[in-house]
Amino acid sequence: GAAGGKGFLAGFNAKKIGLGMTAGITLPLALAGKAILDTGQKFESAMSRIAGITGEPAAAIDAVAQKAKDLGVATQFSAVESADALEVLARAGMDTSDMIGSIDGVLSMAAADNMELADAASIASAAINAFSLEASDASMVADAMAGASAAADTNITDLGEAFKYTALASAEAGQSIPETTAALAAMADNAIKGSMAGTSLRGMMSKLNQPTAEAQQWMDKLGLSFYDAEGNMVSYTDMA
């Protein structure tokens, strides 16, 4: 009768609610599980690529993996982001020991300018290679660039772009990273940034190294000298 029909409908509605609740719980859990699986696969893929690039034994790759996991727990960057940055360092020619020794400085650079960790790794490794520094100097590179970014109208991304064009010339002229960064910061405050700053500074170095006869006459007349008694170029800061 009517009472039986109502009971059936009530049971049917309860079943619908139960199925809806089950779907509302299991679907998010399934999606979360897939996300965790995907993240794990990305991490393992990065470690596999690092192993292929470096050719180092499993124990060394395990140490890199553990460092990435530790950073994922202790910092604002995930283990996958850390793994990607470590891969960038590997591609720049670092061995696993150097990668582990430099990643903390890279992380400081990325955090200082709110940039992608892999981008910071690319900038730091390029600077280290151009100036023939040790991996442990990554913290010094980070400090120099972060300081310039905070003090001048520039950022680490622009400084990294400028370094692409001037780092090698500056290093060959005996300039340091802090001196080069300070020069680029001064240029940035005059609206010369990025690749324009790098090419301008490189051009200046070239002209100072091989001045025209007329330019040399003017420098002599003004008493300007950009080299010390041993024939080494003075620092950018001393030129200012």
PDB file of C-alpha atoms in Angstrom:
ATOM      1  CA  GLY A   1       0.000   0.000   0.000  1.00  0.00           C
ATOM      2  CA  ALA A   2       0.892   3.605   0.470  1.00  0.00           C
ATOM      3  CA  ALA A   3       2.989   2.888   3.534  1.00  0.00           C
ATOM      4  CA  GLY A   4       5.011   0.308   1.610  1.00  0.00           C
ATOM      5  CA  GLY A   5       5.581   2.738  -1.233  1.00  0.00           C
ATOM      6  CA  LYS A   6       6.848   5.395   1.156  1.00  0.00           C
ATOM      7  CA  GLY A   7       9.185   2.884   2.773  1.00  0.00           C
ATOM      8  CA  PHE A   8      10.570   1.903  -0.622  1.00  0.00           C
ATOM      9  CA  LEU A   9      11.117   5.539  -1.584  1.00  0.00           C
ATOM     10  CA  ALA A  10      12.787   6.276   1.740  1.00  0.00           C
ATOM     11  CA  GLY A  11      15.081   3.304   1.294  1.00  0.00           C
ATOM     12  CA  PHE A  12      15.845   4.295  -2.290  1.00  0.00           C
ATOM     13  CA  ASN A  13      16.675   7.886  -1.275  1.00  0.00           C
ATOM     14  CA  ALA A  14      18.854   6.651   1.559  1.00  0.00           C
ATOM     15  CA  LYS A  15      20.716   4.432  -0.896  1.00  0.00           C
ATOM     16  CA  LYS A  16      21.191   7.398  -3.264  1.00  0.00           C
ATOM     17  CA  ILE A  17      22.525   9.503  -0.392  1.00  0.00           C
ATOM     18  CA  GLY A  18      24.848   6.691   0.634  1.00  0.00           C
ATOM     19  CA  LEU A  19      26.165   6.305  -2.897  1.00  0.00           C
ATOM     20  CA  GLY A  20      26.618  10.058  -3.170  1.00  0.00           C
ATOM     21  CA  MET A  21      28.538  10.165   0.102  1.00  0.00           C
ATOM     22  CA  THR A  22      30.691   7.243  -1.005  1.00  0.00           C
ATOM     23  CA  ALA A  23      31.468   8.939  -4.314  1.00  0.00           C
ATOM     24  CA  GLY A  24      32.206  12.191  -2.508  1.00  0.00           C
ATOM     25  CA  ILE A  25      34.806  10.422  -0.410  1.00  0.00           C
ATOM     26  CA  THR A  26      36.328   7.908  -2.775  1.00  0.00           C
ATOM     27  CA  LEU A  27      36.682  10.208  -5.801  1.00  0.00           C
ATOM     28  CA  PRO A  28      38.823  12.821  -4.010  1.00  0.00           C
ATOM     29  CA  LEU A  29      40.849  10.022  -2.439  1.00  0.00           C
ATOM     30  CA  ALA A  30      41.396   8.475  -5.861  1.00  0.00           C
ATOM     31  CA  LEU A  31      42.460  11.820  -7.323  1.00  0.00           C
ATOM     32  CA  ALA A  32      44.781  12.440  -4.389  1.00  0.00           C
ATOM     33  CA  GLY A  33      46.283   9.001  -4.859  1.00  0.00           C
ATOM     34  CA  LYS A  34      46.898   9.660  -8.542  1.00  0.00           C
ATOM     35  CA  ALA A  35      48.535  13.015  -7.745  1.00  0.00           C
ATOM     36  CA  ILE A  36      50.855  11.316  -5.247  1.00  0.00           C
ATOM     37  CA  LEU A  37      51.695   8.617  -7.798  1.00  0.00           C
ATOM     38  CA  ASP A  38      52.384  11.221 -10.514  1.00  0.00           C
ATOM     39  CA  THR A  39      54.613  13.191  -8.145  1.00  0.00           C
ATOM     40  CA  GLY A  40      56.541  10.070  -7.256  1.00  0.00           C
ATOM     41  CA  GLN A  41      57.011   9.236 -10.927  1.00  0.00           C
ATOM     42  CA  LYS A  42      58.253  12.757 -11.688  1.00  0.00           C
ATOM     43  CA  PHE A  43      60.748  12.507  -8.830  1.00  0.00           C
ATOM     44  CA  GLU A  44      62.024   9.106  -9.919  1.00  0.00           C
ATOM     45  CA  SER A  45      62.276  10.284 -13.542  1.00  0.00           C
ATOM     46  CA  ALA A  46      64.408  13.241 -12.458  1.00  0.00           C
ATOM     47  CA  MET A  47      66.696  10.927 -10.477  1.00  0.00           C
ATOM     48  CA  SER A  48      66.987   8.593 -13.465  1.00  0.00           C
ATOM     49  CA  ARG A  49      68.000  11.489 -15.700  1.00  0.00           C
ATOM     50  CA  ILE A  50      70.560  12.668 -13.135  1.00  0.00           C
ATOM     51  CA  ALA A  51      71.998   9.145 -13.028  1.00  0.00           C
ATOM     52  CA  GLY A  52      72.255   9.131 -16.807  1.00  0.00           C
ATOM     53  CA  ILE A  53      73.880  12.550 -16.954  1.00  0.00           C
ATOM     54  CA  THR A  54      76.443  11.991 -14.211  1.00  0.00           C
ATOM     55  CA  GLY A  55      77.083   8.291 -14.749  1.00  0.00           C
ATOM     56  CA  GLU A  56      77.668   7.937 -11.007  1.00  0.00           C
ATOM     57  CA  PRO A  57      76.840   4.848  -8.939  1.00  0.00           C
ATOM     58  CA  ALA A  58      73.522   4.206  -7.234  1.00  0.00           C
ATOM     59  CA  ALA A  59      74.811   5.262  -3.808  1.00  0.00           C
ATOM     60  CA  ALA A  60      75.667   8.737  -5.107  1.00  0.00           C
ATOM     61  CA  ILE A  61      72.245   9.112  -6.759  1.00  0.00           C
ATOM     62  CA  ASP A  62      70.589   7.947  -3.527  1.00  0.00           C
ATOM     63  CA  ALA A  63      72.400  10.752  -1.697  1.00  0.00           C
ATOM     64  CA  VAL A  64      71.070  13.285  -4.212  1.00  0.00           C
ATOM     65  CA  ALA A  65      67.563  11.873  -3.851  1.00  0.00           C
ATOM     66  CA  GLN A  66      67.760  12.119  -0.083  1.00  0.00           C
ATOM     67  CA  LYS A  67      68.914  15.740  -0.309  1.00  0.00           C
ATOM     68  CA  ALA A  68      65.935  16.584  -2.536  1.00  0.00           C
ATOM     69  CA  LYS A  69      63.557  14.858  -0.123  1.00  0.00           C
ATOM     70  CA  ASP A  70      65.079  16.708   2.851  1.00  0.00           C
ATOM     71  CA  LEU A  71      64.623  20.038   1.061  1.00  0.00           C
ATOM     72  CA  GLY A  72      61.037  19.084   0.291  1.00  0.00           C
ATOM     73  CA  VAL A  73      60.375  18.685   4.017  1.00  0.00           C
ATOM     74  CA  ALA A  74      62.419  21.598   5.364  1.00  0.00           C
ATOM     75  CA  THR A  75      61.815  24.356   2.799  1.00  0.00           C
ATOM     76  CA  GLN A  76      59.090  26.029   0.748  1.00  0.00           C
ATOM     77  CA  PHE A  77      60.126  23.997  -2.297  1.00  0.00           C
ATOM     78  CA  SER A  78      58.875  20.481  -2.967  1.00  0.00           C
ATOM     79  CA  ALA A  79      61.062  17.433  -3.412  1.00  0.00           C
ATOM     80  CA  VAL A  80      60.190  17.412  -7.132  1.00  0.00           C
ATOM     81  CA  GLU A  81      61.170  21.079  -7.527  1.00  0.00           C
ATOM     82  CA  SER A  82      64.431  20.335  -5.718  1.00  0.00           C
ATOM     83  CA  ALA A  83      65.038  17.323  -7.963  1.00  0.00           C
ATOM     84  CA  ASP A  84      64.467  19.449 -11.073  1.00  0.00           C
ATOM     85  CA  ALA A  85      66.962  22.044  -9.822  1.00  0.00           C
ATOM     86  CA  LEU A  86      69.524  19.338  -9.060  1.00  0.00           C
ATOM     87  CA  GLU A  87      69.065  18.056 -12.606  1.00  0.00           C
ATOM     88  CA  VAL A  88      69.855  21.537 -13.946  1.00  0.00           C
ATOM     89  CA  LEU A  89      73.082  21.506 -11.925  1.00  0.00           C
ATOM     90  CA  ALA A  90      73.937  18.074 -13.297  1.00  0.00           C
ATOM     91  CA  ARG A  91      73.425  19.291 -16.858  1.00  0.00           C
ATOM     92  CA  ALA A  92      75.750  22.207 -16.068  1.00  0.00           C
ATOM     93  CA  GLY A  93      78.523  19.684 -15.452  1.00  0.00           C
ATOM     94  CA  MET A  94      78.438  19.268 -11.679  1.00  0.00           C
ATOM     95  CA  ASP A  95      78.993  15.891 -10.077  1.00  0.00           C
ATOM     96  CA  THR A  96      76.670  14.685  -7.326  1.00  0.00           C
ATOM     97  CA  SER A  97      78.898  16.009  -4.532  1.00  0.00           C
ATOM     98  CA  ASP A  98      78.959  19.498  -6.080  1.00  0.00           C
ATOM     99  CA  MET A  99      75.211  19.384  -6.687  1.00  0.00           C
ATOM    100  CA  ILE A 100      74.560  18.654  -3.033  1.00  0.00           C
ATOM    101  CA  GLY A 101      77.095  21.305  -1.987  1.00  0.00           C
ATOM    102  CA  SER A 102      75.546  24.057  -4.089  1.00  0.00           C
ATOM    103  CA  ILE A 103      71.800  23.458  -3.869  1.00  0.00           C
ATOM    104  CA  ASP A 104      71.370  25.326  -0.567  1.00  0.00           C
ATOM    105  CA  GLY A 105      72.807  28.489  -2.115  1.00  0.00           C
ATOM    106  CA  VAL A 106      70.577  28.040  -5.142  1.00  0.00           C
ATOM    107  CA  LEU A 107      67.582  27.687  -2.851  1.00  0.00           C
ATOM    108  CA  SER A 108      68.494  30.934  -1.068  1.00  0.00           C
ATOM    109  CA  MET A 109      68.661  32.713  -4.416  1.00  0.00           C
ATOM    110  CA  ALA A 110      65.254  31.424  -5.502  1.00  0.00           C
ATOM    111  CA  ALA A 111      63.634  32.296  -2.191  1.00  0.00           C
ATOM    112  CA  ALA A 112      65.120  35.808  -2.188  1.00  0.00           C
ATOM    113  CA  ASP A 113      63.507  36.685  -5.514  1.00  0.00           C
ATOM    114  CA  ASN A 114      60.440  34.409  -5.425  1.00  0.00           C
ATOM    115  CA  MET A 115      61.600  32.613  -8.553  1.00  0.00           C
ATOM    116  CA  GLU A 116      61.476  29.037  -9.814  1.00  0.00           C
ATOM    117  CA  LEU A 117      64.131  26.878  -8.189  1.00  0.00           C
ATOM    118  CA  ALA A 118      65.257  25.403 -11.519  1.00  0.00           C
ATOM    119  CA  ASP A 119      65.719  28.924 -12.960  1.00  0.00           C
ATOM    120  CA  ALA A 120      67.865  29.899  -9.978  1.00  0.00           C
ATOM    121  CA  ALA A 121      69.935  26.742 -10.489  1.00  0.00           C
ATOM    122  CA  SER A 122      70.536  27.685 -14.114  1.00  0.00           C
ATOM    123  CA  ILE A 123      71.703  31.203 -13.207  1.00  0.00           C
ATOM    124  CA  ALA A 124      73.931  30.061 -10.348  1.00  0.00           C
ATOM    125  CA  SER A 125      75.577  27.221 -12.276  1.00  0.00           C
ATOM    126  CA  ALA A 126      76.281  29.474 -15.270  1.00  0.00           C
ATOM    127  CA  ALA A 127      77.944  32.058 -13.022  1.00  0.00           C
ATOM    128  CA  ILE A 128      79.972  29.405 -11.199  1.00  0.00           C
ATOM    129  CA  ASN A 129      81.222  27.961 -14.482  1.00  0.00           C
ATOM    130  CA  ALA A 130      82.017  31.345 -16.067  1.00  0.00           C
ATOM    131  CA  PHE A 131      84.076  32.496 -13.082  1.00  0.00           C
ATOM    132  CA  SER A 132      85.663  29.040 -12.508  1.00  0.00           C
ATOM    133  CA  LEU A 133      84.366  28.863  -8.949  1.00  0.00           C
ATOM    134  CA  GLU A 134      83.677  25.952  -6.630  1.00  0.00           C
ATOM    135  CA  ALA A 135      80.172  24.574  -6.132  1.00  0.00           C
ATOM    136  CA  SER A 136      80.352  25.734  -2.528  1.00  0.00           C
ATOM    137  CA  ASP A 137      80.526  29.321  -3.845  1.00  0.00           C
ATOM    138  CA  ALA A 138      76.837  29.113  -4.790  1.00  0.00           C
ATOM    139  CA  SER A 139      75.950  30.820  -1.515  1.00  0.00           C
ATOM    140  CA  MET A 140      78.265  33.717  -2.367  1.00  0.00           C
ATOM    141  CA  VAL A 141      76.658  34.001  -5.813  1.00  0.00           C
ATOM    142  CA  ALA A 142      73.217  33.993  -4.196  1.00  0.00           C
ATOM    143  CA  ASP A 143      74.225  36.642  -1.637  1.00  0.00           C
ATOM    144  CA  ALA A 144      75.699  38.920  -4.306  1.00  0.00           C
ATOM    145  CA  MET A 145      72.683  38.707  -6.570  1.00  0.00           C
ATOM    146  CA  ALA A 146      70.121  38.898  -3.783  1.00  0.00           C
ATOM    147  CA  GLY A 147      71.904  41.955  -2.373  1.00  0.00           C
ATOM    148  CA  ALA A 148      71.883  43.698  -5.747  1.00  0.00           C
ATOM    149  CA  SER A 149      68.239  42.796  -6.271  1.00  0.00           C
ATOM    150  CA  ALA A 150      67.301  44.322  -2.921  1.00  0.00           C
ATOM    151  CA  ALA A 151      69.420  47.461  -3.291  1.00  0.00           C
ATOM    152  CA  ALA A 152      68.857  48.365  -6.948  1.00  0.00           C
ATOM    153  CA  ASP A 153      66.048  48.546  -9.480  1.00  0.00           C
ATOM    154  CA  THR A 154      66.623  45.025 -10.746  1.00  0.00           C
ATOM    155  CA  ASN A 155      65.977  41.384  -9.928  1.00  0.00           C
ATOM    156  CA  ILE A 156      67.892  38.128 -10.084  1.00  0.00           C
ATOM    157  CA  THR A 157      66.271  37.122 -13.368  1.00  0.00           C
ATOM    158  CA  ASP A 158      67.542  40.319 -15.038  1.00  0.00           C
ATOM    159  CA  LEU A 159      70.969  39.882 -13.466  1.00  0.00           C
ATOM    160  CA  GLY A 160      71.110  36.309 -14.736  1.00  0.00           C
ATOM    161  CA  GLU A 161      70.244  37.507 -18.232  1.00  0.00           C
ATOM    162  CA  ALA A 162      72.999  40.147 -18.045  1.00  0.00           C
ATOM    163  CA  PHE A 163      75.504  37.548 -16.841  1.00  0.00           C
ATOM    164  CA  LYS A 164      74.934  35.537 -20.021  1.00  0.00           C
ATOM    165  CA  TYR A 165      76.574  38.343 -21.988  1.00  0.00           C
ATOM    166  CA  THR A 166      79.217  39.681 -19.606  1.00  0.00           C
ATOM    167  CA  ALA A 167      80.215  36.944 -17.158  1.00  0.00           C
ATOM    168  CA  LEU A 168      82.998  35.431 -19.238  1.00  0.00           C
ATOM    169  CA  ALA A 169      84.471  38.811 -20.235  1.00  0.00           C
ATOM    170  CA  SER A 170      84.324  40.032 -16.645  1.00  0.00           C
ATOM    171  CA  ALA A 171      85.966  36.864 -15.346  1.00  0.00           C
ATOM    172  CA  GLU A 172      88.746  37.085 -17.941  1.00  0.00           C
ATOM    173  CA  ALA A 173      89.346  40.691 -16.848  1.00  0.00           C
ATOM    174  CA  GLY A 174      89.831  39.550 -13.262  1.00  0.00           C
ATOM    175  CA  GLN A 175      86.555  40.906 -11.951  1.00  0.00           C
ATOM    176  CA  SER A 176      84.681  39.034  -9.229  1.00  0.00           C
ATOM    177  CA  ILE A 177      81.010  38.147  -9.095  1.00  0.00           C
ATOM    178  CA  PRO A 178      80.272  40.748  -6.376  1.00  0.00           C
ATOM    179  CA  GLU A 179      82.047  43.436  -8.434  1.00  0.00           C
ATOM    180  CA  THR A 180      80.260  42.429 -11.630  1.00  0.00           C
ATOM    181  CA  THR A 181      76.916  42.313  -9.847  1.00  0.00           C
ATOM    182  CA  ALA A 182      77.531  45.751  -8.322  1.00  0.00           C
ATOM    183  CA  ALA A 183      78.303  47.191 -11.760  1.00  0.00           C
ATOM    184  CA  LEU A 184      75.118  45.674 -13.201  1.00  0.00           C
ATOM    185  CA  ALA A 185      73.109  47.027 -10.253  1.00  0.00           C
ATOM    186  CA  ALA A 186      74.421  50.534 -10.925  1.00  0.00           C
ATOM    187  CA  MET A 187      73.447  50.190 -14.575  1.00  0.00           C
ATOM    188  CA  ALA A 188      69.984  48.967 -13.590  1.00  0.00           C
ATOM    189  CA  ASP A 189      69.432  52.131 -11.562  1.00  0.00           C
ATOM    190  CA  ASN A 190      69.994  53.970 -14.840  1.00  0.00           C
ATOM    191  CA  ALA A 191      67.404  51.844 -16.665  1.00  0.00           C
ATOM    192  CA  ILE A 192      69.988  49.565 -18.335  1.00  0.00           C
ATOM    193  CA  LYS A 193      69.027  46.006 -17.482  1.00  0.00           C
ATOM    194  CA  GLY A 194      69.123  42.414 -18.630  1.00  0.00           C
ATOM    195  CA  SER A 195      70.793  41.626 -21.940  1.00  0.00           C
ATOM    196  CA  MET A 196      71.305  45.348 -22.634  1.00  0.00           C
ATOM    197  CA  ALA A 197      73.316  45.713 -19.435  1.00  0.00           C
ATOM    198  CA  GLY A 198      75.342  42.595 -20.172  1.00  0.00           C
ATOM    199  CA  THR A 199      76.263  43.612 -23.696  1.00  0.00           C
ATOM    200  CA  SER A 200      77.019  47.197 -22.590  1.00  0.00           C
ATOM    201  CA  LEU A 201      79.378  46.047 -19.841  1.00  0.00           C
ATOM    202  CA  ARG A 202      81.057  43.562 -22.171  1.00  0.00           C
ATOM    203  CA  GLY A 203      81.510  46.313 -24.782  1.00  0.00           C
ATOM    204  CA  MET A 204      83.052  48.610 -22.191  1.00  0.00           C
ATOM    205  CA  MET A 205      85.507  45.877 -21.213  1.00  0.00           C
ATOM    206  CA  SER A 206      86.488  45.392 -24.839  1.00  0.00           C
ATOM    207  CA  LYS A 207      87.085  49.112 -25.370  1.00  0.00           C
ATOM    208  CA  LEU A 208      89.157  49.407 -22.207  1.00  0.00           C
ATOM    209  CA  ASN A 209      91.207  46.388 -23.191  1.00  0.00           C
ATOM    210  CA  GLN A 210      91.869  47.686 -26.693  1.00  0.00           C
ATOM    211  CA  PRO A 211      91.235  51.446 -26.698  1.00  0.00           C
ATOM    212  CA  THR A 212      91.479  53.435 -29.906  1.00  0.00           C
ATOM    213  CA  ALA A 213      94.415  55.834 -30.251  1.00  0.00           C
ATOM    214  CA  GLU A 214      92.101  58.787 -29.700  1.00  0.00           C
ATOM    215  CA  ALA A 215      90.511  57.226 -26.625  1.00  0.00           C
ATOM    216  CA  GLN A 216      93.945  56.460 -25.185  1.00  0.00           C
ATOM    217  CA  GLN A 217      95.018  60.093 -25.728  1.00  0.00           C
ATOM    218  CA  TRP A 218      91.983  61.333 -23.820  1.00  0.00           C
ATOM    219  CA  MET A 219      92.561  58.864 -20.969  1.00  0.00           C
ATOM    220  CA  ASP A 220      96.198  59.973 -20.737  1.00  0.00           C
ATOM    221  CA  LYS A 221      95.182  63.627 -20.787  1.00  0.00           C
ATOM    222  CA  LEU A 222      92.644  63.077 -18.008  1.00  0.00           C
ATOM    223  CA  GLY A 223      95.019  60.906 -16.023  1.00  0.00           C
ATOM    224  CA  LEU A 224      92.747  57.901 -16.257  1.00  0.00           C
ATOM    225  CA  SER A 225      94.189  54.435 -15.895  1.00  0.00           C
ATOM    226  CA  PHE A 226      92.209  51.258 -15.551  1.00  0.00           C
ATOM    227  CA  TYR A 227      95.166  48.954 -14.924  1.00  0.00           C
ATOM    228  CA  ASP A 228      97.428  48.534 -11.913  1.00  0.00           C
ATOM    229  CA  ALA A 229     101.243  48.403 -11.898  1.00  0.00           C
ATOM    230  CA  GLU A 230     101.175  44.693 -12.755  1.00  0.00           C
ATOM    231  CA  GLY A 231      98.981  45.290 -15.783  1.00  0.00           C
ATOM    232  CA  ASN A 232      95.825  43.874 -14.221  1.00  0.00           C
ATOM    233  CA  MET A 233      92.535  45.668 -14.722  1.00  0.00           C
ATOM    234  CA  VAL A 234      91.300  47.372 -11.562  1.00  0.00           C
ATOM    235  CA  SER A 235      87.927  46.392 -10.160  1.00  0.00           C
ATOM    236  CA  TYR A 236      84.688  47.866 -11.435  1.00  0.00           C
ATOM    237  CA  THR A 237      84.157  49.529  -8.058  1.00  0.00           C
ATOM    238  CA  ASP A 238      87.546  51.262  -8.307  1.00  0.00           C
ATOM    239  CA  MET A 239      86.667  52.516 -11.782  1.00  0.00           C
ATOM    240  CA  ALA A 240      83.501  54.215 -10.538  1.00  0.00           C
TER     241      ALA A 240
END
